[in-house]
Tab-separated table of C-alpha atoms in Angstrom:
chain	number	residue	atom	x	y	z
A	1	ALA	CA	0.000	0.000	0.000
A	2	GLN	CA	1.177	3.496	-0.751
A	3	SER	CA	2.387	5.557	2.172
A	4	VAL	CA	4.394	8.610	3.083
A	5	THR	CA	6.763	9.201	5.945
A	6	GLN	CA	7.649	12.578	7.357
A	7	PRO	CA	10.574	11.871	9.677
A	8	ASP	CA	10.534	15.215	11.471
A	9	ILE	CA	7.665	15.898	13.861
A	10	HIS	CA	8.917	19.390	14.724
A	11	ILE	CA	11.297	21.732	12.920
A	12	THR	CA	12.473	25.082	14.294
A	13	VAL	CA	13.922	27.632	11.887
A	14	SER	CA	14.956	31.236	12.346
A	15	GLU	CA	13.092	33.820	10.329
A	16	GLY	CA	14.944	34.490	7.096
A	17	ALA	CA	16.736	31.141	7.149
A	18	SER	CA	16.256	28.402	4.583
A	19	LEU	CA	13.925	25.480	5.142
A	20	GLU	CA	13.784	21.866	4.047
A	21	LEU	CA	11.025	19.495	5.156
A	22	ARG	CA	11.520	15.833	4.391
A	23	CYS	CA	9.070	13.417	2.847
A	24	ASN	CA	9.702	9.826	1.811
A	25	TYR	CA	7.118	7.869	-0.110
A	26	SER	CA	6.305	4.282	-0.849
A	27	TYR	CA	4.362	3.900	-4.052
A	28	GLY	CA	4.011	1.158	-6.625
A	29	ALA	CA	4.098	3.235	-9.772
A	30	THR	CA	5.235	6.706	-10.726
A	31	PRO	CA	3.750	8.672	-7.912
A	32	TYR	CA	1.660	11.743	-7.762
A	33	LEU	CA	2.910	13.721	-4.789
A	34	PHE	CA	1.453	16.624	-2.896
A	35	TRP	CA	2.395	19.051	-0.162
A	36	TYR	CA	-0.324	20.687	1.905
A	37	VAL	CA	-0.094	23.320	4.626
A	38	GLN	CA	-2.432	23.724	7.576
A	39	SER	CA	-2.378	27.004	9.437
A	40	PRO	CA	-3.830	27.090	12.955
A	41	GLY	CA	-7.600	26.824	12.884
A	42	GLN	CA	-7.663	26.329	9.149
A	43	GLY	CA	-8.166	23.528	6.708
A	44	LEU	CA	-5.429	22.150	4.501
A	45	GLN	CA	-4.257	24.210	1.551
A	46	LEU	CA	-2.467	22.762	-1.445
A	47	LEU	CA	1.091	24.131	-1.746
A	48	LEU	CA	2.237	22.190	-4.777
A	49	LYS	CA	1.883	18.932	-6.629
A	50	TYR	CA	4.051	16.675	-8.763
A	51	PHE	CA	2.455	14.617	-11.496
A	52	SER	CA	5.245	14.084	-14.018
A	53	GLY	CA	7.897	15.944	-15.980
A	54	ASP	CA	10.243	18.412	-14.364
A	55	THR	CA	11.344	17.043	-11.012
A	56	LEU	CA	11.571	20.507	-9.455
A	57	VAL	CA	8.092	21.801	-8.772
A	58	GLN	CA	7.212	25.359	-7.889
A	59	GLY	CA	4.325	26.087	-5.595
A	60	ILE	CA	2.579	28.938	-3.899
A	61	LYS	CA	4.054	31.156	-1.190
A	62	GLY	CA	7.589	30.726	-2.517
A	63	PHE	CA	7.801	26.984	-1.836
A	64	GLU	CA	9.330	24.378	-4.104
A	65	ALA	CA	9.816	20.637	-3.917
A	66	GLU	CA	12.125	18.222	-5.683
A	67	PHE	CA	11.129	14.702	-6.675
A	68	LYS	CA	14.015	12.239	-6.383
A	69	ARG	CA	13.037	8.788	-7.528
A	70	SER	CA	16.348	7.225	-6.472
A	71	GLN	CA	15.765	8.351	-2.911
A	72	SER	CA	11.962	8.000	-2.889
A	73	SER	CA	11.823	11.533	-1.610
A	74	PHE	CA	9.839	14.672	-2.254
A	75	ASN	CA	11.339	17.287	0.055
A	76	LEU	CA	9.814	20.726	0.442
A	77	ARG	CA	12.092	23.764	0.427
A	78	LYS	CA	11.938	27.494	0.854
A	79	PRO	CA	15.003	29.758	0.608
A	80	SER	CA	13.886	32.256	3.261
A	81	VAL	CA	11.077	31.631	5.720
A	82	HIS	CA	8.699	34.224	7.104
A	83	TRP	CA	6.943	34.175	10.464
A	84	SER	CA	3.676	33.527	8.614
A	85	ASP	CA	5.056	30.177	7.416
A	86	ALA	CA	4.612	28.720	10.893
A	87	ALA	CA	2.134	25.901	10.346
A	88	GLU	CA	1.729	22.156	9.967
A	89	TYR	CA	2.974	20.688	6.688
A	90	PHE	CA	1.702	17.447	5.214
A	91	CYS	CA	3.074	15.361	2.410
A	92	ALA	CA	0.568	13.121	0.619
A	93	VAL	CA	0.235	10.471	-2.059
A	94	PRO	CA	-2.940	9.248	-3.748
A	95	GLY	CA	-4.833	6.536	-1.952
A	96	GLY	CA	-6.852	5.605	-5.003
A	97	ALA	CA	-10.497	6.192	-4.307
A	98	ASP	CA	-9.470	7.002	-0.759
A	99	GLY	CA	-8.464	10.447	-1.849
A	100	LEU	CA	-5.068	11.040	-0.340
A	101	THR	CA	-2.881	9.258	2.172
A	102	PHE	CA	-1.203	11.828	4.388
A	103	GLY	CA	1.972	11.735	6.390
A	104	LYS	CA	1.854	12.510	10.111
A	105	GLY	CA	2.857	16.089	9.416
A	106	THR	CA	5.764	18.330	10.372
A	107	HIS	CA	5.132	21.210	12.734
A	108	LEU	CA	7.176	24.229	11.656
A	109	ILE	CA	8.156	26.764	14.302
A	110	ILE	CA	9.683	30.087	13.259
A	111	GLN	CA	12.025	31.800	15.681
A	112	PRO	CA	12.289	35.601	15.471
B	1	ASP	CA	-10.787	30.515	0.313
B	2	SER	CA	-11.037	26.911	-0.869
B	3	GLY	CA	-14.697	27.167	-1.785
B	4	VAL	CA	-15.586	24.282	0.536
B	5	THR	CA	-17.987	25.239	3.315
B	6	GLN	CA	-18.385	23.308	6.515
B	7	THR	CA	-20.916	23.940	9.247
B	8	PRO	CA	-20.917	24.265	12.142
B	9	LYS	CA	-17.396	25.423	12.999
B	10	HIS	CA	-17.639	24.187	16.555
B	11	LEU	CA	-19.838	21.603	18.202
B	12	ILE	CA	-19.932	20.667	21.867
B	13	THR	CA	-22.090	17.762	22.912
B	14	ALA	CA	-22.363	15.043	25.507
B	15	THR	CA	-21.508	11.381	25.324
B	16	GLY	CA	-24.220	9.245	23.811
B	17	GLN	CA	-25.573	12.029	21.650
B	18	ARG	CA	-25.849	12.282	17.874
B	19	VAL	CA	-24.635	15.121	15.675
B	20	THR	CA	-24.674	16.011	11.999
B	21	LEU	CA	-21.842	17.780	10.218
B	22	ARG	CA	-22.541	19.447	6.920
B	23	CYS	CA	-20.327	20.122	3.911
B	24	SER	CA	-20.889	22.042	0.692
B	25	PRO	CA	-18.250	21.179	-1.890
B	26	ARG	CA	-16.503	23.605	-4.200
B	27	SER	CA	-18.607	24.548	-7.186
B	28	GLY	CA	-18.184	21.933	-9.917
B	29	ASP	CA	-16.606	19.295	-7.697
B	30	LEU	CA	-18.386	15.960	-7.663
B	31	SER	CA	-16.367	14.138	-5.006
B	32	VAL	CA	-16.633	14.710	-1.296
B	33	TYR	CA	-14.240	13.203	1.221
B	34	TRP	CA	-14.490	13.163	4.985
B	35	TYR	CA	-11.403	13.077	7.194
B	36	GLN	CA	-10.935	12.965	10.945
B	37	GLN	CA	-7.944	14.720	12.467
B	38	SER	CA	-6.828	14.010	16.007
B	39	LEU	CA	-3.536	14.485	17.797
B	40	ASP	CA	-2.838	10.792	18.198
B	41	GLN	CA	-4.146	9.477	14.871
B	42	GLY	CA	-3.315	12.321	12.525
B	43	LEU	CA	-5.458	12.699	9.394
B	44	GLN	CA	-7.602	9.635	8.872
B	45	PHE	CA	-9.723	9.090	5.808
B	46	LEU	CA	-13.305	8.210	6.696
B	47	ILE	CA	-15.409	7.983	3.557
B	48	GLN	CA	-15.775	9.273	0.016
B	49	TYR	CA	-18.785	10.012	-2.141
B	50	TYR	CA	-18.823	10.731	-5.828
B	51	ASN	CA	-21.901	12.217	-7.464
B	52	GLY	CA	-24.175	10.842	-4.784
B	53	GLU	CA	-22.715	7.365	-4.525
B	54	GLU	CA	-20.395	5.961	-1.893
B	55	ARG	CA	-17.009	5.224	-3.465
B	56	ALA	CA	-14.645	4.287	-0.686
B	57	LYS	CA	-14.617	3.642	3.015
B	58	GLY	CA	-11.687	4.115	5.305
B	59	ASN	CA	-11.422	3.946	9.064
B	60	ILE	CA	-15.043	4.871	9.659
B	61	LEU	CA	-16.790	3.482	12.704
B	62	GLU	CA	-20.155	1.772	12.393
B	63	ARG	CA	-21.608	4.525	14.592
B	64	PHE	CA	-20.743	6.989	11.828
B	65	SER	CA	-22.532	7.350	8.519
B	66	ALA	CA	-22.594	9.801	5.673
B	67	GLN	CA	-24.475	10.646	2.545
B	68	GLN	CA	-24.244	12.950	-0.437
B	69	PHE	CA	-27.397	14.608	-1.649
B	70	PRO	CA	-28.504	15.421	-5.225
B	71	ASP	CA	-27.245	18.974	-4.842
B	72	LEU	CA	-23.858	17.395	-3.933
B	73	HIS	CA	-23.693	18.648	-0.386
B	74	SER	CA	-22.788	15.987	2.130
B	75	GLU	CA	-23.575	15.220	5.737
B	76	LEU	CA	-21.598	13.166	8.215
B	77	ASN	CA	-23.673	11.693	11.023
B	78	LEU	CA	-21.978	10.689	14.247
B	79	SER	CA	-24.028	8.784	16.812
B	80	SER	CA	-23.582	7.293	20.285
B	81	LEU	CA	-20.742	9.718	20.709
B	82	GLU	CA	-17.785	8.846	22.905
B	83	LEU	CA	-15.086	11.027	24.394
B	84	GLY	CA	-12.637	9.631	21.864
B	85	ASP	CA	-14.684	11.023	18.986
B	86	SER	CA	-13.542	14.523	19.903
B	87	ALA	CA	-11.576	15.697	16.898
B	88	LEU	CA	-11.479	17.990	13.907
B	89	TYR	CA	-13.603	16.701	11.054
B	90	PHE	CA	-12.660	17.914	7.602
B	91	CYS	CA	-14.540	17.769	4.395
B	92	ALA	CA	-12.667	17.975	1.109
B	93	SER	CA	-13.867	18.021	-2.461
B	94	SER	CA	-12.327	17.300	-5.820
B	95	LEU	CA	-13.388	17.259	-9.428
B	96	THR	CA	-12.847	13.553	-10.027
B	97	ASP	CA	-13.273	10.440	-7.938
B	98	MET	CA	-9.580	9.591	-7.818
B	99	GLY	CA	-7.382	11.568	-5.474
B	100	GLY	CA	-4.415	11.469	-7.772
B	101	ASP	CA	-6.075	13.132	-10.712
B	102	SER	CA	-7.164	16.339	-9.120
B	103	PRO	CA	-6.182	17.997	-5.873
B	104	LEU	CA	-8.365	17.958	-2.821
B	105	HIS	CA	-9.759	21.253	-1.585
B	106	PHE	CA	-10.414	21.329	2.128
B	107	GLY	CA	-12.941	23.153	4.246
B	108	ASN	CA	-11.923	24.735	7.536
B	109	GLY	CA	-13.306	21.841	9.513
B	110	THR	CA	-15.760	21.255	12.326
B	111	ARG	CA	-14.255	20.945	15.780
B	112	LEU	CA	-16.247	18.404	17.747
B	113	THR	CA	-15.886	18.245	21.512
B	114	VAL	CA	-17.611	15.430	23.350
B	115	THR	CA	-17.926	15.962	27.111
């Protein structure tokens, strides 16, 4: 069964520093991959998605992610974080008719 | 704004009671998904409907049921509530019935507290 693993439960980054959130997937075929963000009290918002083609995907809010088949990874990056980026980040793969299978999430804390 | 509307935003009820959560999908979307989010279990898929028909079931308890109406809005019914049912319940919608083809758009959730 397809699954995703987000190894980091919490990440603390200083404002203005770069960010990388890790995601490893297990998927039978060429995967579709997604990153979602959940701000406090909000639902999940799609940041970016990878379907095929260019392995570097650009998303909203200045985020990007790189698909690396050899490492089964789809890590999320941002060159300079802002305090408003503090949120929960979820990596996801399709679960067939189940919609999406989500990782446990990474809680991002921004230090001033 | 995702275009997905969930009501109510908050719900406080007692054990043993029954509640109904409502979801209006984004305009044009035919699929509705229900997820439960709790601290210990994370995001758990409950059930999916596509154009009025049940398509997939996940970790949904027998005390829970859902339906999608002809106007495509959906309701999640939770009965014989237990303390452990306290959680955030999200509705999401998508254009197709396969999560890989089109992204899911999430509502802001209903926070259920069972006392």
